[in-house]
Amino acid sequence: MLSLGIESTAHTFGVGVIDDSGKILVNEKSVFKNKKGMVPDEVAAHHKRVADKIINKVLEKVKDIGLISYSHGPGLPPCLLVGMNKAVSLSKKLSVPLVGVNHCIAHLSIGDLVCKTKDPVYLYVSGANTQIIAFTNKKFRIFGQTLDIGLGNALDKFGRELNLGFPAGPVIERLAKNGKYVRLPYAVKGMDVSFSGLVTKAVRLVKEGKASVNDVCFSFQETAFSMLAEVAERAMAHCNKSELLLIGGVGANKRLCEILDIMCKERDAVFRSVPQDLAGDNGVMIAWQGLLQFKAGERLIKPDIFPYERTDAVVVSWR
Ligand code: AMP
Ligand code: MG
């Protein structure tokens, strides 16, 4: 069975197709870009503009679609509506069933598929999010998270103050290669983390000429990544899990992967990182998540959107 998924929660309008053995056939997307940030109606206008072109391109490449899925939330309401409306009309046109899925859980499921993890602790580190998640007691539960901004946004904020360009993560990674350690605030509370104090101090050290850009980039990474390793390890011990799966755009960072890999090896656990073409928002993960739910017997009666749906509110039928 071929499953087609539509992603439209935020900046990305994506359409992907996957079969029930997990083989990815198509992964098309268009990402809204704007230096000022995301105004929901402007992003939705972008999605409306590109939607038919992307859907038609996908339908030219694959025939015999058996299921349509869309991301029903969480996300920006006008953007969610574009994706849902396209999914509804496509399911009518092709006379195939429709399934709505949670975007965050789709990130976790596609990670498990491509990294062959069975029951990991998930470390989700994107621009806006930093969360430590695990499946326990029939639900995906959030064991720890950032108390202020996501690590990607923290790196970008630091980079903006220093005119490093956007996104700053890859630039900071490069500059960090020639740096040495200076002390920065390390903020872990239980399984939660916080990055805003780290950003403030890092910016101040550079602007006051007290440390070089390279040293601060290096130390920013070492501090933030060590915080993540500590909370991920605590979650693994607490939940008794022996796999760690890194998800999200910050997962492109080689030093972060190295630190997490060392931590896992020291406790005889497995570390995996989702490849970058599937780590960002995409339609394939929605297609796969829809397929899992459909095969578990889920059927959608009335299409709807859930802009604030929490990960731990989702009833899990497929595991
Ligand atoms: P996402 O929100 O998952 O699309 O991820 C985007 C975030 O990943 C941005 O904040 C980037 O700065 C960050 N990012 C991308 N590449 C790297 C890298 N090599 N190191 C650190 N952060 C990165
Ligand atoms: Mg996402």
Tab-separated table of C-alpha atoms and ligand atoms in Angstrom:
chain	number	residue	atom	x	y	z
A	1	MET	CA	0.000	0.000	0.000
A	2	LEU	CA	1.241	3.493	-0.880
A	3	SER	CA	0.645	6.289	1.595
A	4	LEU	CA	0.812	9.989	0.695
A	5	GLY	CA	1.383	12.509	3.499
A	6	ILE	CA	0.917	16.278	3.583
A	7	GLU	CA	2.875	18.419	6.049
A	8	SER	CA	1.865	22.060	6.621
A	9	THR	CA	2.155	22.867	10.345
A	10	ALA	CA	4.676	25.719	10.017
A	11	HIS	CA	7.286	26.867	7.473
A	12	THR	CA	7.240	23.737	5.303
A	13	PHE	CA	4.654	22.562	2.813
A	14	GLY	CA	5.758	19.010	2.104
A	15	VAL	CA	4.314	16.018	0.296
A	16	GLY	CA	5.856	12.556	0.640
A	17	VAL	CA	5.028	9.011	-0.369
A	18	ILE	CA	6.107	5.832	1.410
A	19	ASP	CA	5.049	2.188	1.035
A	20	ASP	CA	4.108	-0.164	3.847
A	21	SER	CA	7.554	-1.766	3.899
A	22	GLY	CA	8.978	1.671	4.768
A	23	LYS	CA	10.437	2.402	1.337
A	24	ILE	CA	10.423	6.142	0.585
A	25	LEU	CA	9.307	6.930	-2.964
A	26	VAL	CA	9.002	10.725	-2.995
A	27	ASN	CA	9.887	13.594	-0.650
A	28	GLU	CA	8.977	17.005	-2.109
A	29	LYS	CA	8.785	20.266	-0.191
A	30	SER	CA	8.804	24.028	-0.348
A	31	VAL	CA	9.977	26.008	2.678
A	32	PHE	CA	8.692	29.504	3.464
A	33	LYS	CA	11.627	31.836	4.057
A	34	ASN	CA	11.486	35.321	5.473
A	35	LYS	CA	14.073	37.245	7.504
A	36	LYS	CA	11.332	38.876	9.634
A	37	GLY	CA	10.002	35.547	10.841
A	38	MET	CA	6.722	33.720	10.357
A	39	VAL	CA	3.442	35.628	10.105
A	40	PRO	CA	0.823	32.827	10.032
A	41	ASP	CA	-1.259	34.287	7.189
A	42	GLU	CA	1.826	34.910	5.063
A	43	VAL	CA	3.032	31.335	5.588
A	44	ALA	CA	-0.431	29.990	4.751
A	45	ALA	CA	-0.440	32.103	1.563
A	46	HIS	CA	2.880	30.497	0.611
A	47	HIS	CA	1.449	27.010	1.216
A	48	LYS	CA	-1.640	27.822	-0.898
A	49	ARG	CA	0.569	29.100	-3.692
A	50	VAL	CA	2.804	25.998	-3.881
A	51	ALA	CA	0.396	23.217	-2.838
A	52	ASP	CA	-1.105	22.155	-6.172
A	53	LYS	CA	2.216	22.315	-7.968
A	54	ILE	CA	3.871	20.030	-5.391
A	55	ILE	CA	0.930	17.623	-5.198
A	56	ASN	CA	0.759	17.323	-9.000
A	57	LYS	CA	4.503	16.749	-9.214
A	58	VAL	CA	4.189	13.897	-6.710
A	59	LEU	CA	1.173	12.363	-8.470
A	60	GLU	CA	3.117	12.355	-11.745
A	61	LYS	CA	5.818	10.256	-10.083
A	62	VAL	CA	3.627	7.706	-8.250
A	63	LYS	CA	0.333	6.033	-9.044
A	64	ASP	CA	-2.021	3.878	-6.945
A	65	ILE	CA	-2.030	5.882	-3.726
A	66	GLY	CA	-4.065	3.969	-1.126
A	67	LEU	CA	-4.111	6.420	1.793
A	68	ILE	CA	-3.849	10.190	2.383
A	69	SER	CA	-2.545	11.592	5.680
A	70	TYR	CA	-2.140	15.160	6.857
A	71	SER	CA	-0.623	16.792	9.926
A	72	HIS	CA	-3.574	17.919	12.035
A	73	GLY	CA	-1.429	19.720	14.635
A	74	PRO	CA	0.229	21.176	16.578
A	75	GLY	CA	0.907	24.165	14.369
A	76	LEU	CA	-0.271	27.479	12.971
A	77	PRO	CA	-4.052	27.263	12.360
A	78	PRO	CA	-4.140	28.921	8.894
A	79	CYS	CA	-1.309	26.634	7.732
A	80	LEU	CA	-2.965	23.521	9.162
A	81	LEU	CA	-6.157	24.394	7.282
A	82	VAL	CA	-4.340	24.566	3.942
A	83	GLY	CA	-2.911	21.066	4.453
A	84	MET	CA	-6.191	19.597	5.679
A	85	ASN	CA	-8.232	21.051	2.819
A	86	LYS	CA	-5.774	19.744	0.226
A	87	ALA	CA	-5.798	16.311	1.900
A	88	VAL	CA	-9.608	16.185	2.020
A	89	SER	CA	-10.006	17.049	-1.651
A	90	LEU	CA	-7.264	14.636	-2.690
A	91	SER	CA	-8.829	11.779	-0.739
A	92	LYS	CA	-12.180	12.501	-2.428
A	93	LYS	CA	-10.594	12.770	-5.864
A	94	LEU	CA	-8.688	9.476	-5.495
A	95	SER	CA	-11.456	7.795	-3.433
A	96	VAL	CA	-9.035	6.702	-0.706
A	97	PRO	CA	-9.233	6.981	3.100
A	98	LEU	CA	-7.903	9.930	5.077
A	99	VAL	CA	-5.999	9.971	8.394
A	100	GLY	CA	-4.975	12.949	10.568
A	101	VAL	CA	-1.696	12.711	12.515
A	102	ASN	CA	0.243	14.559	15.211
A	103	HIS	CA	3.273	16.284	13.707
A	104	CYS	CA	5.615	15.758	16.674
A	105	ILE	CA	4.866	12.060	16.916
A	106	ALA	CA	5.445	11.719	13.159
A	107	HIS	CA	9.001	13.056	13.765
A	108	LEU	CA	9.562	10.269	16.307
A	109	SER	CA	8.099	7.484	14.157
A	110	ILE	CA	10.055	8.292	10.996
A	111	GLY	CA	13.180	8.406	13.176
A	112	ASP	CA	12.481	4.910	14.486
A	113	LEU	CA	11.898	3.667	10.945
A	114	VAL	CA	15.065	4.996	9.345
A	115	CYS	CA	17.337	4.472	12.366
A	116	LYS	CA	15.840	1.058	13.207
A	117	THR	CA	15.383	1.992	16.859
A	118	LYS	CA	12.704	0.084	18.763
A	119	ASP	CA	12.007	1.925	21.972
A	120	PRO	CA	14.459	4.796	22.468
A	121	VAL	CA	14.578	7.924	24.530
A	122	TYR	CA	13.981	10.640	21.920
A	123	LEU	CA	16.014	13.837	22.139
A	124	TYR	CA	14.195	16.352	19.957
A	125	VAL	CA	16.362	19.414	19.332
A	126	SER	CA	15.108	21.784	16.650
A	127	GLY	CA	14.924	25.554	16.303
A	128	ALA	CA	11.945	26.065	18.581
A	129	ASN	CA	11.948	22.785	20.534
A	130	THR	CA	14.141	20.957	22.973
A	131	GLN	CA	12.413	17.960	24.518
A	132	ILE	CA	13.282	14.593	26.016
A	133	ILE	CA	10.530	12.117	25.198
A	134	ALA	CA	9.959	8.414	25.820
A	135	PHE	CA	7.127	5.959	25.297
A	136	THR	CA	5.968	4.684	28.668
A	137	ASN	CA	2.627	3.526	29.957
A	138	LYS	CA	0.910	3.642	26.528
A	139	LYS	CA	1.832	7.237	25.720
A	140	PHE	CA	4.689	9.363	24.429
A	141	ARG	CA	5.598	11.373	27.509
A	142	ILE	CA	7.772	14.441	27.849
A	143	PHE	CA	10.308	13.840	30.625
A	144	GLY	CA	12.253	17.030	30.189
A	145	GLN	CA	12.292	20.157	28.098
A	146	THR	CA	13.696	23.637	27.773
A	147	LEU	CA	12.274	26.067	30.272
A	148	ASP	CA	12.786	28.968	27.859
A	149	ILE	CA	13.977	28.777	24.230
A	150	GLY	CA	14.888	25.790	22.042
A	151	LEU	CA	18.601	25.166	21.495
A	152	GLY	CA	18.445	25.975	17.756
A	153	ASN	CA	16.889	29.350	18.504
A	154	ALA	CA	19.474	29.938	21.247
A	155	LEU	CA	22.298	29.300	18.756
A	156	ASP	CA	20.590	31.541	16.182
A	157	LYS	CA	20.036	34.311	18.741
A	158	PHE	CA	23.675	34.218	19.800
A	159	GLY	CA	24.675	34.233	16.118
A	160	ARG	CA	22.410	37.188	15.321
A	161	GLU	CA	24.057	39.325	18.028
A	162	LEU	CA	27.448	38.542	16.497
A	163	ASN	CA	26.310	38.902	12.852
A	164	LEU	CA	27.124	35.300	12.032
A	165	GLY	CA	24.156	34.985	9.617
A	166	PHE	CA	21.131	32.719	9.733
A	167	PRO	CA	20.926	29.875	10.556
A	168	ALA	CA	23.875	30.324	12.885
A	169	GLY	CA	24.190	26.696	14.059
A	170	PRO	CA	26.475	25.517	11.230
A	171	VAL	CA	28.645	28.685	11.456
A	172	ILE	CA	29.064	28.264	15.226
A	173	GLU	CA	30.029	24.622	14.664
A	174	ARG	CA	32.775	25.694	12.244
A	175	LEU	CA	34.092	28.524	14.484
A	176	ALA	CA	34.094	26.212	17.519
A	177	LYS	CA	36.738	24.012	15.907
A	178	ASN	CA	39.445	26.562	16.794
A	179	GLY	CA	38.229	27.465	20.261
A	180	LYS	CA	39.138	26.628	23.835
A	181	TYR	CA	36.998	26.464	26.950
A	182	VAL	CA	35.768	29.493	28.883
A	183	ARG	CA	33.237	29.166	31.666
A	184	LEU	CA	29.543	29.685	30.753
A	185	PRO	CA	26.339	29.102	32.763
A	186	TYR	CA	25.321	25.439	32.865
A	187	ALA	CA	21.582	25.206	33.652
A	188	VAL	CA	20.021	21.814	34.333
A	189	LYS	CA	17.022	21.397	36.626
A	190	GLY	CA	16.039	17.760	36.987
A	191	MET	CA	15.421	16.723	33.399
A	192	ASP	CA	14.782	20.292	32.194
A	193	VAL	CA	17.290	22.694	30.678
A	194	SER	CA	17.477	26.437	30.106
A	195	PHE	CA	19.497	28.352	27.519
A	196	SER	CA	18.707	32.058	27.860
A	197	GLY	CA	21.366	32.738	30.535
A	198	LEU	CA	23.919	30.977	28.370
A	199	VAL	CA	23.084	33.208	25.389
A	200	THR	CA	23.258	36.412	27.462
A	201	LYS	CA	26.635	35.539	28.991
A	202	ALA	CA	28.124	34.324	25.705
A	203	VAL	CA	27.139	37.529	23.885
A	204	ARG	CA	28.470	39.689	26.731
A	205	LEU	CA	31.866	37.940	26.827
A	206	VAL	CA	32.409	38.628	23.122
A	207	LYS	CA	31.049	42.196	23.104
A	208	GLU	CA	33.138	43.180	26.140
A	209	GLY	CA	36.217	41.690	24.491
A	210	LYS	CA	36.732	39.204	27.341
A	211	ALA	CA	36.854	36.134	25.093
A	212	SER	CA	37.333	35.434	21.406
A	213	VAL	CA	34.444	34.451	19.133
A	214	ASN	CA	36.044	31.040	18.576
A	215	ASP	CA	36.404	30.362	22.295
A	216	VAL	CA	32.832	31.381	23.022
A	217	CYS	CA	31.449	29.299	20.134
A	218	PHE	CA	33.389	26.281	21.379
A	219	SER	CA	32.269	26.808	24.969
A	220	PHE	CA	28.650	27.471	24.004
A	221	GLN	CA	28.537	24.117	22.239
A	222	GLU	CA	30.364	22.208	24.979
A	223	THR	CA	28.076	23.649	27.666
A	224	ALA	CA	24.746	23.242	25.865
A	225	PHE	CA	25.561	19.780	24.513
A	226	SER	CA	26.765	18.554	27.913
A	227	MET	CA	23.485	19.739	29.420
A	228	LEU	CA	21.604	17.683	26.821
A	229	ALA	CA	23.786	14.636	27.432
A	230	GLU	CA	23.133	14.879	31.172
A	231	VAL	CA	19.344	15.075	30.866
A	232	ALA	CA	19.201	12.432	28.124
A	233	GLU	CA	21.222	10.058	30.293
A	234	ARG	CA	18.994	10.747	33.280
A	235	ALA	CA	15.897	9.989	31.192
A	236	MET	CA	17.455	6.754	29.891
A	237	ALA	CA	18.253	5.633	33.426
A	238	HIS	CA	14.840	6.658	34.729
A	239	CYS	CA	12.904	4.912	31.926
A	240	ASN	CA	15.311	1.981	31.680
A	241	LYS	CA	15.885	2.439	27.931
A	242	SER	CA	19.017	1.470	26.067
A	243	GLU	CA	18.663	3.531	22.875
A	244	LEU	CA	18.892	7.281	22.284
A	245	LEU	CA	17.491	8.831	19.104
A	246	LEU	CA	18.437	12.405	18.176
A	247	ILE	CA	15.849	14.284	16.111
A	248	GLY	CA	15.678	17.831	14.729
A	249	GLY	CA	17.874	20.288	12.847
A	250	VAL	CA	20.509	20.685	15.585
A	251	GLY	CA	21.201	16.960	15.095
A	252	ALA	CA	23.293	18.005	12.062
A	253	ASN	CA	25.986	19.036	14.554
A	254	LYS	CA	28.832	16.500	14.608
A	255	ARG	CA	30.100	17.476	18.054
A	256	LEU	CA	26.642	16.995	19.586
A	257	CYS	CA	26.461	13.521	18.028
A	258	GLU	CA	29.956	12.723	19.297
A	259	ILE	CA	29.137	13.718	22.897
A	260	LEU	CA	25.868	11.744	22.904
A	261	ASP	CA	27.583	8.747	21.344
A	262	ILE	CA	30.254	8.731	24.069
A	263	MET	CA	27.577	8.930	26.781
A	264	CYS	CA	25.650	6.020	25.234
A	265	LYS	CA	28.730	3.835	24.769
A	266	GLU	CA	29.643	4.357	28.427
A	267	ARG	CA	26.304	2.859	29.447
A	268	ASP	CA	26.207	0.130	26.765
A	269	ALA	CA	23.425	1.908	24.936
A	270	VAL	CA	22.918	2.646	21.240
A	271	PHE	CA	22.998	6.181	19.837
A	272	ARG	CA	21.326	7.069	16.509
A	273	SER	CA	20.724	10.371	14.734
A	274	VAL	CA	18.029	10.912	12.100
A	275	PRO	CA	19.547	11.781	8.679
A	276	GLN	CA	19.053	15.454	7.873
A	277	ASP	CA	16.816	14.963	4.820
A	278	LEU	CA	14.225	13.422	7.152
A	279	ALA	CA	15.052	15.353	10.343
A	280	GLY	CA	13.346	18.572	9.256
A	281	ASP	CA	9.620	18.877	8.567
A	282	ASN	CA	8.591	16.699	5.624
A	283	GLY	CA	5.627	14.894	4.081
A	284	VAL	CA	7.167	11.420	4.295
A	285	MET	CA	6.937	11.329	8.088
A	286	ILE	CA	3.255	12.254	7.897
A	287	ALA	CA	2.674	9.514	5.308
A	288	TRP	CA	4.410	6.924	7.523
A	289	GLN	CA	2.614	7.970	10.708
A	290	GLY	CA	-0.742	7.829	8.871
A	291	LEU	CA	0.050	4.351	7.626
A	292	LEU	CA	0.885	3.135	11.154
A	293	GLN	CA	-2.442	4.479	12.450
A	294	PHE	CA	-4.451	3.152	9.496
A	295	LYS	CA	-2.974	-0.335	9.871
A	296	ALA	CA	-3.850	-0.232	13.576
A	297	GLY	CA	-7.466	0.307	12.529
A	298	GLU	CA	-7.845	4.070	12.883
A	299	ARG	CA	-10.404	5.671	10.549
A	300	LEU	CA	-11.120	9.385	10.338
A	301	ILE	CA	-14.794	10.291	10.599
A	302	LYS	CA	-14.615	14.073	10.470
A	303	PRO	CA	-11.455	15.920	9.368
A	304	ASP	CA	-10.322	18.578	11.816
A	305	ILE	CA	-7.243	20.476	13.026
A	306	PHE	CA	-5.735	20.518	16.544
A	307	PRO	CA	-3.377	23.517	16.733
A	308	TYR	CA	-2.374	22.898	20.367
A	309	GLU	CA	-2.378	19.087	20.531
A	310	ARG	CA	0.190	17.887	23.034
A	311	THR	CA	2.408	14.876	22.416
A	312	ASP	CA	1.238	13.188	25.623
A	313	ALA	CA	-2.437	13.724	24.738
A	314	VAL	CA	-2.287	11.447	21.694
A	315	VAL	CA	-3.914	8.028	22.090
A	316	VAL	CA	-1.392	5.552	20.680
A	317	SER	CA	-3.054	2.689	18.814
A	318	TRP	CA	-0.080	1.403	16.814
A	319	ARG	CA	2.487	0.261	19.412
B	1	AMP	P1	14.675	22.638	12.654
B	1	AMP	O1	13.869	23.619	13.470
B	1	AMP	O2	14.546	21.231	13.117
B	1	AMP	O3	14.442	22.801	11.170
B	1	AMP	O4	16.224	23.009	12.878
B	1	AMP	C1	16.739	24.291	12.591
B	1	AMP	C2	17.796	24.681	13.617
B	1	AMP	O5	18.931	23.802	13.526
B	1	AMP	C3	18.306	26.082	13.428
B	1	AMP	O6	18.149	26.777	14.641
B	1	AMP	C4	19.783	25.909	13.088
B	1	AMP	O7	20.636	26.920	13.613
B	1	AMP	C5	20.102	24.559	13.716
B	1	AMP	N1	21.231	23.899	13.062
B	1	AMP	C6	21.331	23.527	11.776
B	1	AMP	N2	22.549	22.977	11.526
B	1	AMP	C7	23.232	23.006	12.711
B	1	AMP	C8	24.537	22.604	13.122
B	1	AMP	N3	25.413	22.063	12.278
B	1	AMP	N4	24.857	22.784	14.422
B	1	AMP	C9	23.990	23.329	15.291
B	1	AMP	N5	22.763	23.739	14.963
B	1	AMP	C10	22.379	23.580	13.685
B	2	MG	MG	8.853	19.832	13.063
